[in-house]
């Protein structure tokens, strides 16, 4: 329904009144005053002329109208289905399909609501079909997205799930931020069976040769009887640790800690086992594999400084997030006495006290990472080497970073540099006289310049990087705000450090991967390809040849260009040892590696639905939880709930009279009829 309402103030009404009187007077003057026309036709002409003049004057006054359009808006009913493996493992997959079909096919629900259906695992997608093969489930993330999408609507949410979340934050508390009633339909039952499980296993990813590394295991028991079991840690066919455990109704958890010896270099895998009970239904959760990478030594890195700054702490935390690396914060004089103890020197804002250090680094050909800032002495830096020169202005400026997508020395990803705060840098261009690659350009007021913010180069058998700005601690903080963690920034710094501390020659194909993956990890291999001039080629045809060393099976998968890198997602392949080769399909250029996938399926660790959490989710959102057998009751309650009434809404649009075509048509029509009558009667 559409309604029009004219908007007029007192002045506009006066103008319209004057326009109407003026139009009438002008028409009367033309057709009555000294007019020779004696017939009644003159009154018709007066009327037509009055209409024409009044219409034209109205257009000049141009009053405005409010146009109201009224419509009915039905509430939205969101149906979200857990598509993870745990649903089929609990034998609830067919029941879930039946419930979804019944909800989507219910004519009363479709009449009352706009029904929108989704499936979720690790991410959310529009419901097309259900296969229950998602390897992880993140209900908290799904609810958060629904809350954002339907924030301004009435949209109750029906969630079909067993409640066993394997990824993300606790969903039972996320409901308070969703602001929509949530109705969990519980897939599974609440029957408690006697069950042993390995709830959690904590171990470092990297260990050092001949060192002992800690292993912490949390063993759980659900049941009422008193039982005895044994925990074993296997290395191959050898038991390296064992302990007898006792559980009962009052003691249902125990933390077991031990330390194992790393006696050889490489990836070492272990298997933790809880000896199963005779009556135990689910024995999959009695086992868990874990791996460690044994390395020969740490990379020792010196951060040489003469000025305290938050950047120092940020660098230390970022670099030491990789257990293969150790940071020492050291003054210039002390560094001279220990220069041979380090594989890389990070020179933070070199000043006068760095004079001897810079000379010694040049003589001993030490790899460096130079970070400049407001207190950097560029005279000393410029004179100490021949690789780069900074124009000295004694003025500073704030510059934001802009990523060079064609940077090819190592793979850069996972950072939103555009959101990062600016760094304080010397005003003026930095010129590097040796072959180099710019990783980050300077950006001012959203305009990317050709000036270097971060660059890497190799010269005289050494590797170097220069960051032309201070306050990277702000970058680490922003990375946390963007991703709820420091991992992305720390990984970026560690890739830079790995490049600088390594003496490996540059290759035309760089590959990035992990030496081992846990069973539910995303197995992603990234690569960069360069032409003969070592320029990044974004049109190459690359593929990975993957060989399972256990079964000897081989398959080839193409790599796709994504965010400036070639990558392939191998998630879902079987556990085992793999060799792989990333190759160019038209040239004899390749790079190889190997990794291991540890057997573990987190979605098969559950024996029951998590009824407690699903009930808490419903209570925290003013909803209600139901079992699949209560579907009719759920439908009845939702249809009778007064919170979900159809709402009549309106949209208002202010329209100027000059945009009203009918008035223009009326003016034209009255002028035409007046002209025709006068022409017909010989008055023209």
XYZ file of C-alpha atoms in Angstrom:
684
model
C 0.000 0.000 0.000
C 1.277 3.471 -0.937
C 0.130 6.761 0.603
C 1.146 10.331 -0.301
C 1.206 13.177 2.180
C 2.140 16.733 1.218
C 4.700 18.458 3.437
C 3.999 22.191 3.723
C 4.980 24.894 6.151
C 3.062 28.185 6.517
C 5.254 30.013 4.013
C 4.692 27.342 1.360
C 0.911 27.575 1.851
C 1.083 31.366 1.398
C 3.101 30.922 -1.818
C 0.574 28.413 -3.192
C -2.353 30.697 -2.314
C -0.660 33.634 -4.051
C 0.078 31.395 -7.058
C -3.583 30.342 -7.312
C -4.845 33.954 -7.094
C -2.212 35.119 -9.592
C -3.117 32.378 -12.062
C -6.811 33.248 -11.832
C -6.239 36.993 -12.202
C -4.006 36.535 -15.254
C -6.600 34.271 -16.883
C -9.401 36.710 -16.112
C -7.349 39.601 -17.424
C -6.738 37.848 -20.731
C -10.262 36.539 -21.382
C -12.566 39.113 -19.675
C -10.787 42.466 -19.783
C -11.286 44.078 -23.209
C -11.959 40.575 -24.667
C -14.122 40.344 -27.790
C -15.155 36.793 -26.923
C -18.807 36.925 -25.813
C -19.788 33.224 -25.603
C -19.591 30.964 -22.569
C -16.475 29.440 -24.163
C -14.439 32.112 -22.421
C -15.087 30.452 -19.011
C -13.604 27.167 -20.262
C -10.567 29.055 -21.573
C -10.206 30.906 -18.260
C -10.229 27.569 -16.456
C -7.613 26.026 -18.773
C -5.349 29.085 -18.614
C -5.663 29.177 -14.791
C -4.679 25.513 -14.590
C -1.626 26.050 -16.837
C -0.325 29.119 -15.007
C -1.033 27.653 -11.560
C 0.778 24.429 -12.518
C 3.846 26.344 -13.730
C 3.917 28.451 -10.558
C 3.575 25.276 -8.459
C 6.646 23.864 -10.186
C 8.542 27.017 -9.284
C 7.435 26.758 -5.640
C 8.219 23.008 -5.735
C 6.497 21.705 -2.555
C 7.503 18.206 -1.403
C 5.502 15.058 -0.707
C 6.083 12.117 1.645
C 5.457 8.773 -0.003
C 4.713 5.898 2.416
C 4.884 2.283 1.261
C 3.471 -0.251 3.715
C 4.375 -3.948 3.624
C 4.258 -7.014 5.864
C 7.574 -8.522 6.994
C 7.605 -12.113 8.166
C 10.221 -13.137 10.747
C 13.070 -15.377 9.617
C 13.508 -18.923 10.894
C 17.142 -20.065 10.729
C 17.789 -23.805 10.553
C 21.446 -24.703 11.207
C 22.597 -28.327 10.875
C 25.811 -29.786 12.292
C 27.460 -31.469 9.288
C 30.438 -32.926 11.200
C 31.546 -36.551 11.407
C 30.525 -36.902 15.044
C 26.834 -36.886 14.015
C 27.268 -39.931 11.778
C 29.613 -41.550 14.332
C 26.765 -41.344 16.885
C 24.436 -42.802 14.211
C 22.255 -39.691 14.091
C 22.799 -38.767 10.435
C 19.538 -40.222 9.086
C 17.547 -38.758 11.969
C 19.076 -35.340 11.236
C 18.059 -35.571 7.571
C 14.500 -36.506 8.550
C 14.186 -33.584 10.964
C 15.550 -31.098 8.403
C 13.157 -32.376 5.735
C 10.224 -32.119 8.165
C 11.087 -28.553 9.184
C 11.667 -27.320 5.628
C 8.510 -29.026 4.386
C 6.223 -27.760 7.156
C 3.617 -25.542 5.444
C 2.692 -23.688 8.654
C 6.313 -22.747 9.314
C 6.787 -21.613 5.725
C 3.601 -19.530 5.924
C 4.677 -17.883 9.178
C 8.452 -17.523 8.553
C 11.014 -16.954 5.849
C 12.883 -20.238 6.363
C 16.669 -20.076 5.786
C 18.757 -23.247 6.181
C 22.493 -23.659 6.687
C 25.025 -26.344 7.503
C 28.160 -25.851 9.550
C 31.390 -27.617 10.365
C 34.518 -25.558 10.721
C 32.731 -22.888 8.620
C 29.149 -22.025 7.668
C 27.597 -22.645 4.265
C 24.121 -22.560 2.726
C 22.439 -25.938 3.156
C 22.597 -27.850 -0.100
C 23.105 -31.442 0.970
C 24.335 -33.170 4.113
C 27.217 -35.646 4.084
C 28.392 -35.420 7.722
C 32.047 -35.475 6.700
C 33.248 -32.200 8.209
C 36.343 -32.999 10.264
C 35.736 -30.221 12.786
C 32.700 -28.373 14.153
C 32.562 -24.767 15.353
C 29.060 -24.013 16.612
C 30.199 -20.838 18.398
C 31.412 -19.293 15.140
C 28.188 -20.293 13.342
C 26.013 -18.679 16.030
C 28.141 -15.533 15.972
C 27.698 -15.204 12.207
C 23.928 -15.722 12.439
C 23.787 -13.066 15.152
C 25.581 -10.587 12.892
C 23.591 -11.375 9.724
C 20.181 -11.226 11.431
C 21.011 -8.536 14.003
C 18.181 -6.245 12.845
C 15.564 -8.936 12.334
C 13.419 -11.285 14.358
C 15.129 -14.581 13.575
C 14.871 -17.540 15.988
C 17.534 -20.171 15.357
C 16.958 -23.936 15.321
C 20.254 -25.811 15.762
C 20.480 -29.535 14.987
C 23.619 -30.791 16.714
C 25.052 -33.315 19.114
C 26.681 -30.379 20.917
C 30.172 -31.844 20.600
C 32.195 -28.842 19.436
C 35.822 -29.499 18.494
C 36.967 -26.026 17.493
C 36.389 -22.476 18.708
C 35.171 -20.820 21.905
C 32.530 -22.171 24.301
C 29.213 -21.900 22.451
C 27.024 -22.085 25.567
C 28.034 -18.525 26.466
C 28.037 -17.052 22.961
C 24.230 -16.970 22.979
C 24.162 -13.791 25.069
C 25.742 -11.925 22.184
C 23.496 -13.409 19.486
C 20.270 -11.756 20.773
C 18.051 -14.338 19.079
C 16.197 -17.228 20.768
C 18.011 -20.504 20.061
C 16.257 -23.885 19.942
C 18.733 -26.801 19.983
C 17.438 -30.110 18.636
C 19.657 -32.689 20.362
C 21.049 -35.386 18.077
C 21.825 -38.301 20.378
C 20.938 -39.287 23.922
C 22.130 -38.498 27.409
C 22.721 -42.091 28.541
C 25.994 -42.359 30.454
C 28.179 -45.355 29.526
C 31.420 -46.357 31.205
C 34.135 -44.803 29.095
C 37.826 -43.980 29.312
C 39.229 -41.172 27.220
C 42.338 -39.068 26.722
C 40.886 -35.619 27.238
C 43.994 -33.599 26.474
C 47.648 -34.064 25.617
C 50.202 -31.280 25.981
C 53.654 -31.503 24.409
C 56.086 -29.097 22.736
C 56.340 -29.246 18.961
C 60.161 -28.948 18.917
C 62.720 -30.579 21.197
C 66.491 -30.710 21.219
C 68.740 -33.674 20.718
C 69.772 -35.510 23.939
C 67.277 -33.419 25.951
C 64.249 -34.685 27.845
C 60.922 -33.148 26.873
C 57.794 -33.000 29.063
C 54.559 -34.776 28.187
C 51.330 -34.049 30.069
C 48.238 -36.228 29.638
C 44.763 -35.683 31.094
C 42.894 -39.001 31.373
C 39.113 -38.981 31.982
C 36.624 -41.588 33.134
C 32.817 -41.453 32.935
C 30.983 -44.039 35.002
C 30.112 -45.035 38.545
C 32.040 -48.267 39.071
C 35.578 -48.456 40.481
C 37.964 -49.521 37.725
C 41.682 -50.040 37.119
C 43.452 -49.344 33.851
C 46.933 -48.671 32.564
C 48.304 -45.768 30.571
C 51.102 -46.545 28.104
C 53.204 -44.407 25.797
C 54.500 -46.292 22.762
C 57.401 -45.395 20.502
C 56.975 -47.764 17.593
C 56.623 -51.228 19.181
C 58.346 -50.214 22.413
C 56.618 -48.997 25.567
C 58.627 -46.031 26.858
C 56.312 -45.152 29.758
C 53.544 -46.901 31.685
C 51.464 -46.120 34.759
C 48.552 -47.845 36.513
C 45.483 -45.644 37.008
C 42.442 -46.015 39.259
C 39.085 -44.279 38.772
C 35.716 -44.319 40.511
C 32.584 -42.186 40.838
C 34.392 -39.523 42.883
C 37.713 -39.606 41.000
C 37.035 -39.244 37.275
C 40.141 -37.457 36.044
C 43.897 -37.617 36.505
C 46.846 -35.643 35.155
C 49.866 -37.757 34.222
C 53.206 -36.043 33.648
C 56.445 -37.561 32.434
C 59.569 -36.688 30.438
C 60.874 -38.586 27.415
C 64.362 -38.541 25.944
C 64.998 -37.230 22.416
C 67.858 -39.414 21.182
C 67.834 -38.869 17.402
C 67.190 -36.022 14.975
C 63.969 -35.811 12.948
C 60.233 -36.236 13.437
C 59.481 -38.748 16.190
C 55.949 -40.075 16.720
C 54.460 -41.573 19.851
C 51.168 -43.205 20.766
C 49.369 -42.771 24.082
C 47.042 -45.637 25.059
C 44.542 -46.133 27.866
C 43.868 -49.886 28.166
C 40.151 -50.254 27.371
C 37.484 -51.632 29.716
C 35.728 -54.871 28.767
C 32.363 -53.112 28.471
C 33.618 -49.957 26.765
C 31.607 -48.932 23.698
C 33.961 -46.295 22.260
C 37.655 -47.232 22.256
C 38.701 -44.703 19.624
C 39.149 -42.038 22.303
C 41.484 -44.352 24.282
C 44.316 -43.599 21.842
C 46.075 -40.465 20.774
C 49.149 -39.977 18.619
C 51.555 -37.099 19.017
C 54.790 -36.056 17.402
C 57.823 -33.938 18.114
C 60.522 -32.649 15.816
C 63.963 -33.255 17.277
C 66.495 -30.639 16.177
C 70.225 -30.545 16.775
C 70.581 -26.996 18.069
C 68.854 -23.667 18.524
C 69.359 -20.654 16.314
C 70.834 -18.011 18.597
C 69.932 -14.440 17.686
C 71.293 -11.252 19.228
C 69.149 -8.129 19.483
C 71.746 -5.368 19.856
C 70.289 -2.189 21.330
C 71.252 0.951 23.199
C 67.736 2.280 23.780
C 64.868 0.620 25.625
C 61.730 0.373 23.511
C 58.555 -1.812 23.420
C 59.750 -3.140 20.049
C 62.430 -5.171 21.855
C 59.861 -7.142 23.837
C 57.679 -7.646 20.765
C 60.655 -9.022 18.800
C 61.662 -11.368 21.604
C 58.151 -12.773 22.049
C 57.569 -13.117 18.301
C 60.845 -14.868 17.525
C 60.856 -17.125 20.592
C 57.331 -18.293 19.768
C 59.316 -20.703 17.585
C 61.074 -22.998 20.024
C 63.975 -23.467 17.594
C 65.145 -19.921 18.251
C 66.616 -18.101 21.224
C 66.847 -14.327 21.634
C 69.451 -12.453 23.653
C 68.982 -8.734 24.291
C 72.480 -7.320 24.473
C 74.316 -3.984 24.510
C 76.816 -3.156 21.716
C 79.978 -3.583 23.823
C 78.834 -6.917 25.248
C 77.901 -8.167 21.769
C 81.484 -7.654 20.540
C 82.680 -10.220 23.084
C 80.084 -12.814 22.035
C 79.724 -12.144 18.312
C 80.584 -15.758 17.407
C 77.791 -17.131 19.603
C 75.040 -15.864 17.295
C 73.838 -16.758 13.810
C 72.047 -13.426 13.262
C 72.344 -9.902 14.599
C 69.282 -7.662 14.869
C 70.555 -4.097 15.163
C 67.901 -1.958 16.781
C 68.223 1.766 15.979
C 72.036 1.933 15.622
C 73.540 5.092 17.108
C 77.080 6.277 17.955
C 77.673 3.286 20.242
C 77.297 0.905 17.250
C 80.334 2.239 15.389
C 82.697 -0.635 16.280
C 79.902 -3.209 16.044
C 79.100 -2.239 12.451
C 82.757 -2.540 11.442
C 83.124 -5.948 13.113
C 79.927 -7.230 11.477
C 81.232 -6.176 8.065
C 84.606 -7.855 8.616
C 83.152 -11.122 9.905
C 80.343 -11.129 7.314
C 77.485 -11.475 9.790
C 73.870 -11.561 8.572
C 71.901 -8.594 9.894
C 68.402 -7.251 10.372
C 68.545 -3.475 10.854
C 65.585 -1.637 12.384
C 65.761 2.141 12.179
C 63.742 4.836 13.897
C 63.711 8.294 15.389
C 67.079 7.920 17.195
C 68.992 6.131 14.427
C 72.321 7.720 13.457
C 72.108 7.517 9.676
C 75.532 9.105 9.203
C 77.178 6.094 10.853
C 74.942 3.618 9.025
C 75.567 5.210 5.640
C 79.347 5.277 6.172
C 79.663 1.736 7.600
C 78.631 -0.098 4.397
C 78.126 0.350 0.667
C 74.805 -1.471 0.297
C 72.287 1.302 1.031
C 72.058 5.014 1.689
C 69.338 6.952 3.478
C 68.740 10.585 2.590
C 69.211 12.458 5.872
C 66.608 15.138 6.612
C 66.554 14.992 10.426
C 62.760 14.806 10.163
C 60.450 11.881 10.810
C 57.157 10.891 9.231
C 54.553 8.192 9.959
C 54.197 5.614 7.198
C 51.784 2.717 6.868
C 52.863 -0.544 5.186
C 51.776 -1.773 1.778
C 52.621 -5.360 0.859
C 54.459 -6.039 -2.381
C 52.548 -9.029 -3.747
C 55.434 -9.822 -6.090
C 57.913 -10.277 -3.241
C 59.547 -13.643 -3.813
C 62.328 -14.305 -1.305
C 59.958 -16.205 0.995
C 56.215 -16.724 1.249
C 54.258 -13.975 3.007
C 50.620 -14.500 3.977
C 48.001 -14.191 6.740
C 48.646 -10.526 7.561
C 46.338 -7.603 6.809
C 49.035 -4.945 6.451
C 46.478 -2.356 5.347
C 44.993 -2.337 8.862
C 48.346 -1.934 10.601
C 49.214 1.350 12.340
C 52.019 3.513 10.884
C 55.693 3.279 11.788
C 57.847 6.305 12.579
C 60.544 6.602 9.916
C 63.148 9.037 8.596
C 61.610 11.380 6.018
C 63.362 10.809 2.708
C 64.072 7.925 0.363
C 66.150 4.866 1.196
C 68.282 3.799 -1.783
C 69.666 0.232 -1.936
C 72.523 -0.070 -4.433
C 72.704 -3.895 -4.587
C 70.071 -6.279 -5.996
C 67.214 -6.366 -3.502
C 63.528 -7.111 -3.071
C 61.081 -4.755 -1.394
C 58.683 -6.555 0.906
C 56.797 -3.492 2.196
C 56.411 -0.072 0.614
C 55.623 3.146 2.467
C 52.059 4.446 2.265
C 51.051 8.035 3.039
C 47.373 9.044 3.250
C 46.376 5.866 1.442
C 48.787 6.481 -1.459
C 51.493 3.848 -1.938
C 54.892 5.329 -2.689
C 57.946 3.649 -4.191
C 59.898 4.250 -0.978
C 61.157 1.214 0.943
C 59.744 0.358 4.351
C 61.075 -3.220 4.540
C 63.464 -4.853 2.091
C 65.833 -7.831 1.937
C 69.037 -8.246 -0.061
C 72.116 -10.448 -0.394
C 75.658 -9.174 -0.869
C 79.170 -10.517 -0.261
C 77.847 -13.943 0.766
C 75.665 -12.397 3.492
C 71.946 -11.776 3.899
C 70.420 -8.574 5.204
C 67.063 -6.945 5.883
C 66.259 -3.364 6.768
C 63.035 -2.132 8.363
C 62.874 1.630 8.014
C 60.621 2.408 10.978
C 60.041 1.874 14.702
C 56.946 0.817 16.701
C 56.418 -2.671 15.271
C 55.033 -3.596 18.690
C 51.874 -1.846 17.461
C 51.769 -4.274 14.528
C 51.847 -7.239 16.877
C 49.043 -5.719 18.938
C 46.949 -5.019 15.808
C 47.528 -8.573 14.600
C 46.021 -9.787 17.869
C 42.987 -7.528 17.382
C 42.532 -8.798 13.816
C 42.892 -12.526 14.504
C 42.480 -12.973 18.282
C 46.069 -14.193 18.451
C 49.680 -13.267 17.778
C 50.381 -16.247 15.498
C 50.111 -14.431 12.161
C 52.557 -11.661 13.092
C 54.938 -14.051 14.873
C 54.985 -16.342 11.842
C 55.786 -13.392 9.559
C 58.750 -12.311 11.739
C 59.968 -15.913 12.023
C 59.947 -16.390 8.256
C 62.067 -13.260 7.928
C 64.442 -14.523 10.641
C 64.582 -17.981 9.071
C 65.641 -16.471 5.758
C 68.280 -14.240 7.372
C 69.763 -16.962 9.583
C 70.044 -19.516 6.777
C 72.825 -19.729 4.218
C 70.841 -21.755 1.693
C 70.973 -20.581 -1.908
C 67.926 -19.172 -3.531
C 65.702 -21.559 -5.522
C 63.226 -20.965 -8.304
C 60.545 -22.820 -6.339
C 60.108 -22.058 -2.640
C 57.847 -24.337 -0.611
C 56.274 -23.797 2.781
C 54.905 -26.697 4.878
C 55.132 -28.359 8.301
C 57.119 -31.474 9.047
C 54.105 -33.129 10.672
C 50.379 -32.482 11.055
C 47.913 -33.690 13.662
C 44.979 -35.660 12.314
C 42.522 -32.755 12.162
C 44.955 -30.033 11.079
C 44.582 -28.313 7.711
C 47.281 -29.813 5.496
C 48.246 -26.893 3.255
C 51.373 -26.670 1.103
C 52.283 -23.246 -0.304
C 54.787 -22.478 -3.057
C 56.276 -19.612 -5.059
C 57.630 -19.954 -8.580
C 60.168 -17.613 -10.211
C 61.287 -17.339 -13.815
C 64.955 -17.435 -14.845
C 65.354 -13.786 -13.834
C 63.945 -14.639 -10.382
C 60.782 -12.667 -11.017
C 57.577 -14.065 -9.529
C 55.465 -15.759 -12.210
C 51.720 -15.678 -11.539
C 50.838 -17.646 -14.671
C 52.813 -20.810 -13.983
C 51.291 -24.292 -14.072
C 52.343 -26.041 -10.863
C 51.267 -29.343 -9.354
C 52.245 -31.466 -6.379
C 53.013 -35.165 -6.711
C 52.116 -36.819 -3.414
C 53.327 -40.293 -2.479
C 52.136 -42.260 0.541
C 55.218 -44.136 1.755
C 53.093 -46.739 3.557
C 50.816 -47.723 0.665
C 53.050 -46.557 -2.240
C 50.006 -44.811 -3.732
C 50.725 -41.676 -5.801
C 48.441 -38.839 -6.791
C 48.985 -35.493 -8.489
C 47.065 -32.349 -7.522
C 47.313 -28.896 -9.172
C 48.287 -25.835 -7.128
C 46.067 -22.758 -7.376
C 47.130 -19.119 -7.177
C 45.802 -17.583 -3.969
C 46.814 -14.193 -2.479
C 50.063 -14.080 -4.412
C 51.102 -17.677 -3.645
C 50.390 -21.072 -5.118
C 48.778 -23.426 -2.616
C 47.008 -26.750 -2.311
C 44.803 -28.023 0.505
C 45.430 -31.721 1.147
C 43.217 -31.909 4.245
C 41.387 -35.196 4.552
C 44.132 -37.500 3.280
C 44.870 -40.611 5.331
C 47.336 -40.616 8.197
C 50.853 -41.747 7.297
C 54.231 -40.706 5.920
C 54.284 -38.729 2.683
C 56.912 -37.560 0.224
C 55.930 -34.787 -2.138
C 57.358 -32.861 -5.053
C 56.109 -29.481 -6.259
C 56.975 -29.234 -9.946
C 56.447 -26.982 -12.931
C 54.441 -28.820 -15.572
C 56.354 -27.294 -18.524
C 59.889 -26.938 -17.118
C 62.285 -29.221 -15.249
C 62.082 -27.190 -12.041
C 60.962 -28.800 -8.784
C 61.249 -28.745 -4.996
C 60.663 -31.682 -2.669
C 59.865 -32.371 0.949
C 58.212 -34.847 3.291
C 55.731 -34.745 6.143
C 53.777 -37.041 8.400
C 50.107 -36.982 9.331
C 49.353 -38.397 12.764
C 46.254 -40.542 13.073
C 43.602 -38.763 15.111
C 39.955 -37.925 14.490
C 38.608 -35.508 17.044
C 35.027 -36.066 15.834
C 35.186 -39.718 16.958
C 36.105 -38.945 20.548
C 32.508 -38.623 21.775
C 30.107 -41.217 23.095
C 27.066 -39.019 23.809
C 25.473 -35.743 22.888
C 26.471 -32.847 25.139
C 22.988 -32.290 26.531
C 24.181 -30.052 29.378
C 25.771 -27.465 27.096
C 22.897 -27.485 24.625
C 20.440 -26.877 27.476
C 22.651 -24.023 28.716
C 22.700 -22.587 25.188
C 18.883 -22.609 25.080
C 18.491 -21.123 28.569
C 21.012 -18.326 27.905
C 19.122 -17.260 24.767
C 15.521 -17.518 26.035
C 14.993 -20.556 23.867
C 14.338 -24.214 24.689
C 16.095 -27.492 23.929
C 14.303 -30.503 22.397
C 15.140 -34.054 21.413
C 14.387 -35.267 17.882
C 11.287 -37.099 19.167
C 9.825 -33.725 20.294
C 9.799 -32.109 16.849
C 5.995 -31.625 16.846
C 6.154 -29.899 20.245
C 8.928 -27.595 18.997
C 6.873 -26.628 15.937
C 3.766 -25.943 18.009
C 5.652 -23.790 20.518
C 7.350 -21.693 17.855
C 4.114 -21.122 15.942
C 2.296 -20.029 19.103
C 5.078 -17.752 20.348
C 3.928 -14.114 20.212
C 7.526 -12.929 19.740
C 7.394 -14.092 16.131
C 4.418 -12.142 14.777
C 4.392 -10.700 11.284
C 5.292 -7.009 11.481
C 3.859 -4.258 9.283
C 6.621 -1.883 8.225
C 6.744 1.203 6.076
C 9.315 3.003 3.988
C 9.208 6.767 3.589
C 10.377 8.548 0.466
C 10.334 12.357 0.104
C 9.450 13.349 -3.484
C 9.654 16.860 -4.985
C 6.625 18.056 -6.977
C 8.900 18.767 -9.925
C 9.449 14.984 -10.171
C 5.682 14.348 -10.406
C 5.032 13.511 -14.056
C 1.240 13.857 -13.784
C 1.449 17.593 -13.058
C 3.689 18.105 -16.086
C 1.204 16.144 -18.152
C -1.713 18.217 -16.814
C 0.024 21.492 -17.737
C 0.829 20.247 -21.219
C -2.723 18.930 -21.710
C -4.413 22.184 -20.587
C -2.154 24.275 -22.847
C -2.860 21.985 -25.784
C -6.686 22.043 -25.266
C -6.641 25.835 -24.898
C -4.615 26.207 -28.112
C -6.891 23.778 -29.986
C -10.110 25.595 -28.890
C -8.717 28.987 -29.860
C -7.436 27.656 -33.188
C -10.743 25.962 -33.935
C -12.699 29.155 -33.180
C -10.380 31.398 -35.187
C -8.990 33.194 -32.139
C -5.395 32.691 -33.284
